[in-house]
GROMACS .gro file of C-alpha atoms in nm:
model
  268
    1MET     CA    1   0.256   1.361  -7.134
    2SER     CA    2   0.348   1.058  -7.334
    3SER     CA    3   0.270   0.718  -7.197
    4ALA     CA    4   0.485   0.407  -7.204
    5THR     CA    5   0.213   0.212  -7.025
    6THR     CA    6   0.045  -0.048  -7.243
    7PRO     CA    7  -0.306  -0.156  -7.144
    8ARG     CA    8  -0.337  -0.519  -7.048
    9ARG     CA    9  -0.457  -0.731  -7.335
   10GLY     CA   10  -0.836  -0.762  -7.340
   11ALA     CA   11  -1.061  -1.002  -7.524
   12HIS     CA   12  -0.962  -0.996  -7.889
   13LEU     CA   13  -1.242  -0.927  -8.134
   14ARG     CA   14  -1.056  -1.013  -8.454
   15ARG     CA   15  -1.216  -1.311  -8.627
   16SER     CA   16  -1.135  -1.522  -8.929
   17ASP     CA   17  -1.462  -1.439  -9.107
   18ILE     CA   18  -1.366  -1.075  -9.168
   19PRO     CA   19  -1.345  -1.026  -9.547
   20ALA     CA   20  -0.996  -0.982  -9.686
   21ALA     CA   21  -0.898  -0.675  -9.886
   22LEU     CA   22  -0.962  -0.694 -10.258
   23PRO     CA   23  -0.644  -0.763 -10.458
   24GLY     CA   24  -0.520  -0.482 -10.680
   25ALA     CA   25  -0.578  -0.109 -10.647
   26ARG     CA   26  -0.788  -0.087 -10.964
   27ARG     CA   27  -1.022  -0.368 -10.860
   28ALA     CA   28  -1.053  -0.226 -10.509
   29SER     CA   29  -1.134   0.117 -10.653
   30GLY     CA   30  -1.409  -0.026 -10.874
   31ALA     CA   31  -1.557  -0.226 -10.588
   32GLY     CA   32  -1.544   0.084 -10.368
   33ALA     CA   33  -1.732   0.285 -10.630
   34VAL     CA   34  -2.000   0.016 -10.650
   35LEU     CA   35  -2.029  -0.007 -10.272
   36GLY     CA   36  -2.054   0.372 -10.244
   37ALA     CA   37  -2.326   0.392 -10.508
   38VAL     CA   38  -2.528   0.121 -10.336
   39LEU     CA   39  -2.482   0.291  -9.998
   40ASP     CA   40  -2.614   0.618 -10.145
   41HIS     CA   41  -2.897   0.485 -10.360
   42GLY     CA   42  -2.980   0.133 -10.246
   43PRO     CA   43  -3.182  -0.072 -10.292
   44VAL     CA   44  -3.074  -0.008 -10.650
   45ALA     CA   45  -3.057  -0.210 -10.973
   46ARG     CA   46  -2.716  -0.310 -11.106
   47SER     CA   47  -2.791  -0.125 -11.430
   48THR     CA   48  -2.840   0.195 -11.231
   49VAL     CA   49  -2.514   0.135 -11.045
   50ALA     CA   50  -2.340   0.106 -11.383
   51ARG     CA   51  -2.485   0.439 -11.491
   52LEU     CA   52  -2.393   0.609 -11.163
   53THR     CA   53  -2.033   0.482 -11.155
   54GLY     CA   54  -1.948   0.479 -11.526
   55LEU     CA   55  -1.847   0.113 -11.500
   56SER     CA   56  -1.965  -0.145 -11.751
   57PRO     CA   57  -2.265  -0.362 -11.656
   58ALA     CA   58  -2.038  -0.666 -11.662
   59ALA     CA   59  -1.791  -0.500 -11.424
   60VAL     CA   60  -2.071  -0.396 -11.189
   61SER     CA   61  -2.212  -0.750 -11.186
   62GLY     CA   62  -1.867  -0.887 -11.110
   63HIS     CA   63  -1.806  -0.642 -10.826
   64CYS     CA   64  -2.153  -0.706 -10.683
   65GLY     CA   65  -2.084  -1.079 -10.684
   66VAL     CA   66  -1.757  -1.032 -10.497
   67LEU     CA   67  -1.911  -0.791 -10.245
   68MET     CA   68  -2.206  -1.023 -10.184
   69GLY     CA   69  -1.964  -1.310 -10.135
   70ARG     CA   70  -1.793  -1.107  -9.865
   71GLY     CA   71  -2.122  -1.026  -9.693
   72LEU     CA   72  -2.110  -0.654  -9.771
   73LEU     CA   73  -2.400  -0.646 -10.020
   74ARG     CA   74  -2.714  -0.855 -10.060
   75GLU     CA   75  -3.000  -0.877 -10.305
   76SER     CA   76  -3.312  -0.697 -10.189
   77ARG     CA   77  -3.654  -0.859 -10.180
   78GLU     CA   78  -3.785  -0.563 -10.376
   79THR     CA   79  -3.782  -0.566 -10.755
   80THR     CA   80  -3.748  -0.267 -10.984
   81GLY     CA   81  -3.891  -0.195 -11.327
   82PRO     CA   82  -4.215  -0.307 -11.490
   83ARG     CA   83  -4.344  -0.656 -11.433
   84GLY     CA   84  -4.355  -0.869 -11.745
   85LEU     CA   85  -4.149  -1.103 -11.955
   86GLY     CA   86  -3.779  -1.143 -11.899
   87ARG     CA   87  -3.562  -1.149 -11.593
   88PRO     CA   88  -3.677  -0.905 -11.321
   89HIS     CA   89  -3.435  -0.639 -11.199
   90VAL     CA   90  -3.338  -0.753 -10.849
   91PRO     CA   91  -3.184  -0.455 -10.667
   92VAL     CA   92  -2.888  -0.478 -10.435
   93GLU     CA   93  -2.842  -0.308 -10.099
   94VAL     CA   94  -2.582  -0.284  -9.824
   95ASP     CA   95  -2.607  -0.583  -9.591
   96GLY     CA   96  -2.644  -0.447  -9.238
   97ASP     CA   97  -2.680  -0.788  -9.074
   98ARG     CA   98  -2.327  -0.926  -9.100
   99TYR     CA   99  -2.079  -0.664  -8.984
  100LEU     CA  100  -2.040  -0.368  -8.751
  101VAL     CA  101  -1.778  -0.100  -8.698
  102ALA     CA  102  -1.680   0.023  -8.352
  103GLY     CA  103  -1.618   0.389  -8.274
  104ALA     CA  104  -1.441   0.554  -7.981
  105HIS     CA  105  -1.444   0.926  -7.904
  106ILE     CA  106  -1.195   1.046  -7.643
  107ALA     CA  107  -1.330   1.376  -7.512
  108VAL     CA  108  -1.189   1.601  -7.241
  109THR     CA  109  -1.428   1.477  -6.972
  110HIS     CA  110  -1.538   1.135  -7.096
  111THR     CA  111  -1.509   0.861  -7.357
  112THR     CA  112  -1.788   0.734  -7.580
  113LEU     CA  113  -1.799   0.388  -7.738
  114SER     CA  114  -2.040   0.298  -8.016
  115LEU     CA  115  -2.127   0.024  -8.261
  116VAL     CA  116  -2.243   0.125  -8.610
  117ASP     CA  117  -2.370  -0.092  -8.894
  118LEU     CA  118  -2.250  -0.060  -9.253
  119ARG     CA  119  -2.534   0.179  -9.335
  120GLY     CA  120  -2.412   0.425  -9.073
  121ARG     CA  121  -2.689   0.348  -8.822
  122ILE     CA  122  -2.593   0.351  -8.453
  123VAL     CA  123  -2.663   0.011  -8.297
  124ALA     CA  124  -2.537   0.086  -7.945
  125GLU     CA  125  -2.363   0.369  -7.762
  126GLU     CA  126  -2.232   0.426  -7.411
  127ARG     CA  127  -2.058   0.720  -7.245
  128ARG     CA  128  -1.838   0.703  -6.940
  129PRO     CA  129  -1.664   0.989  -6.752
  130HIS     CA  130  -1.289   0.977  -6.703
  131GLU     CA  131  -1.165   0.856  -6.366
  132ASP     CA  132  -0.809   0.930  -6.476
  133THR     CA  133  -0.707   1.119  -6.792
  134ALA     CA  134  -0.364   0.956  -6.827
  135PRO     CA  135  -0.331   0.764  -7.157
  136GLY     CA  136  -0.296   0.421  -6.996
  137PRO     CA  137  -0.621   0.419  -6.795
  138VAL     CA  138  -0.823   0.584  -7.074
  139LEU     CA  139  -0.713   0.340  -7.344
  140GLU     CA  140  -0.732   0.040  -7.114
  141GLY     CA  141  -1.087   0.137  -7.022
  142LEU     CA  142  -1.188   0.152  -7.389
  143ALA     CA  143  -1.029  -0.185  -7.463
  144ASP     CA  144  -1.201  -0.345  -7.163
  145ARG     CA  145  -1.546  -0.202  -7.238
  146LEU     CA  146  -1.560  -0.282  -7.609
  147PRO     CA  147  -1.598  -0.664  -7.582
  148ARG     CA  148  -1.883  -0.619  -7.332
  149LEU     CA  149  -2.060  -0.376  -7.565
  150VAL     CA  150  -2.019  -0.622  -7.852
  151THR     CA  151  -2.150  -0.913  -7.645
  152ALA     CA  152  -2.455  -0.713  -7.538
  153HIS     CA  153  -2.553  -0.562  -7.873
  154ALA     CA  154  -2.379  -0.719  -8.175
  155GLN     CA  155  -2.626  -1.011  -8.204
  156GLY     CA  156  -2.372  -1.229  -8.379
  157ARG     CA  157  -2.241  -0.962  -8.615
  158THR     CA  158  -1.864  -0.933  -8.660
  159VAL     CA  159  -1.682  -0.609  -8.575
  160LEU     CA  160  -1.463  -0.516  -8.872
  161ALA     CA  161  -1.253  -0.237  -8.722
  162LEU     CA  162  -1.232   0.037  -8.460
  163GLY     CA  163  -1.227   0.407  -8.543
  164ALA     CA  164  -1.093   0.637  -8.270
  165ALA     CA  165  -1.107   1.015  -8.259
  166THR     CA  166  -1.004   1.295  -8.027
  167GLY     CA  167  -0.935   1.666  -8.040
  168HIS     CA  168  -0.632   1.885  -8.106
  169TRP     CA  169  -0.331   1.756  -8.302
  170VAL     CA  170  -0.369   1.400  -8.431
  171ASP     CA  171  -0.145   1.233  -8.690
  172PRO     CA  172  -0.353   0.954  -8.852
  173SER     CA  173  -0.067   0.819  -9.069
  174ALA     CA  174   0.142   0.755  -8.757
  175GLY     CA  175  -0.158   0.664  -8.541
  176VAL     CA  176  -0.045   0.912  -8.277
  177VAL     CA  177  -0.206   1.187  -8.071
  178VAL     CA  178   0.073   1.441  -8.111
  179ARG     CA  179  -0.060   1.691  -7.860
  180HIS     CA  180  -0.376   1.724  -7.653
  181PRO     CA  181  -0.316   1.996  -7.391
  182GLN     CA  182  -0.636   1.946  -7.190
  183LEU     CA  183  -0.571   1.574  -7.145
  184GLY     CA  184  -0.199   1.631  -7.101
  185TRP     CA  185  -0.118   1.389  -7.383
  186ARG     CA  186   0.187   1.419  -7.604
  187ASP     CA  187   0.301   1.165  -7.866
  188VAL     CA  188   0.064   0.890  -7.748
  189ALA     CA  189   0.056   0.590  -7.985
  190VAL     CA  190  -0.319   0.536  -7.959
  191ARG     CA  191  -0.354   0.322  -8.272
  192SER     CA  192  -0.095   0.060  -8.182
  193VAL     CA  193  -0.207   0.042  -7.819
  194LEU     CA  194  -0.574  -0.015  -7.909
  195ALA     CA  195  -0.488  -0.253  -8.194
  196ASP     CA  196  -0.277  -0.467  -7.961
  197ALA     CA  197  -0.544  -0.463  -7.691
  198THR     CA  198  -0.846  -0.541  -7.912
  199GLY     CA  199  -0.701  -0.734  -8.206
  200LEU     CA  200  -0.887  -0.503  -8.446
  201PRO     CA  201  -0.758  -0.278  -8.724
  202VAL     CA  202  -0.766   0.076  -8.576
  203HIS     CA  203  -0.793   0.408  -8.757
  204LEU     CA  204  -0.719   0.725  -8.558
  205ASP     CA  205  -0.797   1.082  -8.658
  206SER     CA  206  -0.903   1.416  -8.514
  207HIS     CA  207  -1.271   1.435  -8.428
  208ALA     CA  208  -1.331   1.718  -8.678
  209ARG     CA  209  -1.178   1.520  -8.967
  210ALA     CA  210  -1.360   1.205  -8.852
  211LEU     CA  211  -1.690   1.394  -8.865
  212ALA     CA  212  -1.605   1.525  -9.211
  213ARG     CA  213  -1.533   1.171  -9.334
  214ALA     CA  214  -1.858   1.048  -9.181
  215GLU     CA  215  -2.045   1.319  -9.370
  216GLN     CA  216  -1.873   1.205  -9.689
  217LEU     CA  217  -1.984   0.846  -9.630
  218VAL     CA  218  -2.342   0.886  -9.512
  219GLY     CA  219  -2.419   1.259  -9.527
  220GLN     CA  220  -2.552   1.489  -9.797
  221ARG     CA  221  -2.393   1.418 -10.135
  222ALA     CA  222  -2.395   1.788 -10.231
  223THR     CA  223  -2.137   1.878  -9.964
  224ARG     CA  224  -1.891   1.592 -10.011
  225SER     CA  225  -1.648   1.763 -10.247
  226SER     CA  226  -1.618   2.100 -10.072
  227ALA     CA  227  -1.701   2.179  -9.710
  228VAL     CA  228  -1.574   2.329  -9.386
  229LEU     CA  229  -1.668   2.159  -9.060
  230LEU     CA  230  -1.617   2.348  -8.733
  231PHE     CA  231  -1.623   2.153  -8.406
  232VAL     CA  232  -1.693   2.371  -8.100
  233GLY     CA  233  -1.692   2.217  -7.753
  234ASN     CA  234  -1.423   2.180  -7.487
  235VAL     CA  235  -1.197   2.175  -7.794
  236VAL     CA  236  -1.229   2.395  -8.103
  237ASP     CA  237  -1.113   2.222  -8.423
  238ALA     CA  238  -1.196   2.236  -8.793
  239ALA     CA  239  -1.181   2.012  -9.099
  240PHE     CA  240  -1.152   2.126  -9.458
  241VAL     CA  241  -1.282   1.923  -9.753
  242THR     CA  242  -1.149   2.028 -10.094
  243ALA     CA  243  -1.184   1.842 -10.425
  244GLY     CA  244  -1.344   1.552 -10.241
  245GLY     CA  245  -1.052   1.499 -10.002
  246VAL     CA  246  -1.011   1.591  -9.636
  247HIS     CA  247  -0.715   1.828  -9.605
  248GLN     CA  248  -0.444   1.704  -9.368
  249GLY     CA  249  -0.166   1.964  -9.380
  250PRO     CA  250   0.194   1.907  -9.264
  251ARG     CA  251   0.194   1.613  -9.021
  252SER     CA  252  -0.185   1.638  -9.023
  253ALA     CA  253  -0.184   1.965  -8.828
  254ALA     CA  254  -0.451   2.132  -9.046
  255GLY     CA  255  -0.764   2.228  -8.856
  256ARG     CA  256  -0.600   2.355  -8.538
  257VAL     CA  257  -0.790   2.684  -8.523
  258ALA     CA  258  -0.834   2.732  -8.148
  259HIS     CA  259  -0.557   2.993  -8.137
  260LEU     CA  260  -0.596   3.137  -8.485
  261PRO     CA  261  -0.483   3.506  -8.486
  262VAL     CA  262  -0.754   3.729  -8.629
  263GLY     CA  263  -0.595   4.071  -8.571
  264VAL     CA  264  -0.632   4.332  -8.300
  265ALA     CA  265  -0.973   4.484  -8.240
  266HIS     CA  266  -0.980   4.864  -8.257
  267ARG     CA  267  -1.239   5.061  -8.069
  268PRO     CA  268  -1.353   5.392  -8.220
   0.00000   0.00000   0.00000
């Protein structure tokens, strides 16, 4: 069922020290390439980042300066290359001490909240069974628990955003759980409800596609451009990665394979 009930507003986590988006698509794309290369290979010299990304050394230095200014990268204490005359190569790495990302998984029997640093390492995680599976109580519970988890484990780090995932049919562009039969949810505006309750930017997707995107960020590089991920639990879903992108399908319905017809079995 859909829910018109909005959770009461909890403690907002949005803070003024969250870095703003980079201006311009081209500049943001270059900075993203640099950040991705450092995430994969760091600590890594800027010259190596230039070789990995195809960007000029000057562009890489500029992007590194901007990303360090936003607290996303930092210079490592390690140095690379032979010791001798000239300026040493000071590598850069992802700064895991400034920011965190929150995650929420809405399963059939429970919800899980987590905090993850920018290197993909889990800082804290808690699971709680549902007392009521209606959208209002579930989302209100998540919004109420998140500030307490942050207070207990963030150690002064700022939460940048909240990623939420659940099974069945999820439309990430609309931020809506279109249909979840086991929970009885239909057309539930999860993104807007959680964003209003927490003050954080919220991204919603199916759990299979969320897992596929996590693999693309911090998993094996060899499987990032082409992969199939099958989620089997109380819900059976799939995600398809082709040409480096996660396939969505019409209204993001791709991956609903629980009732996929496979033909009639014939006994001899």
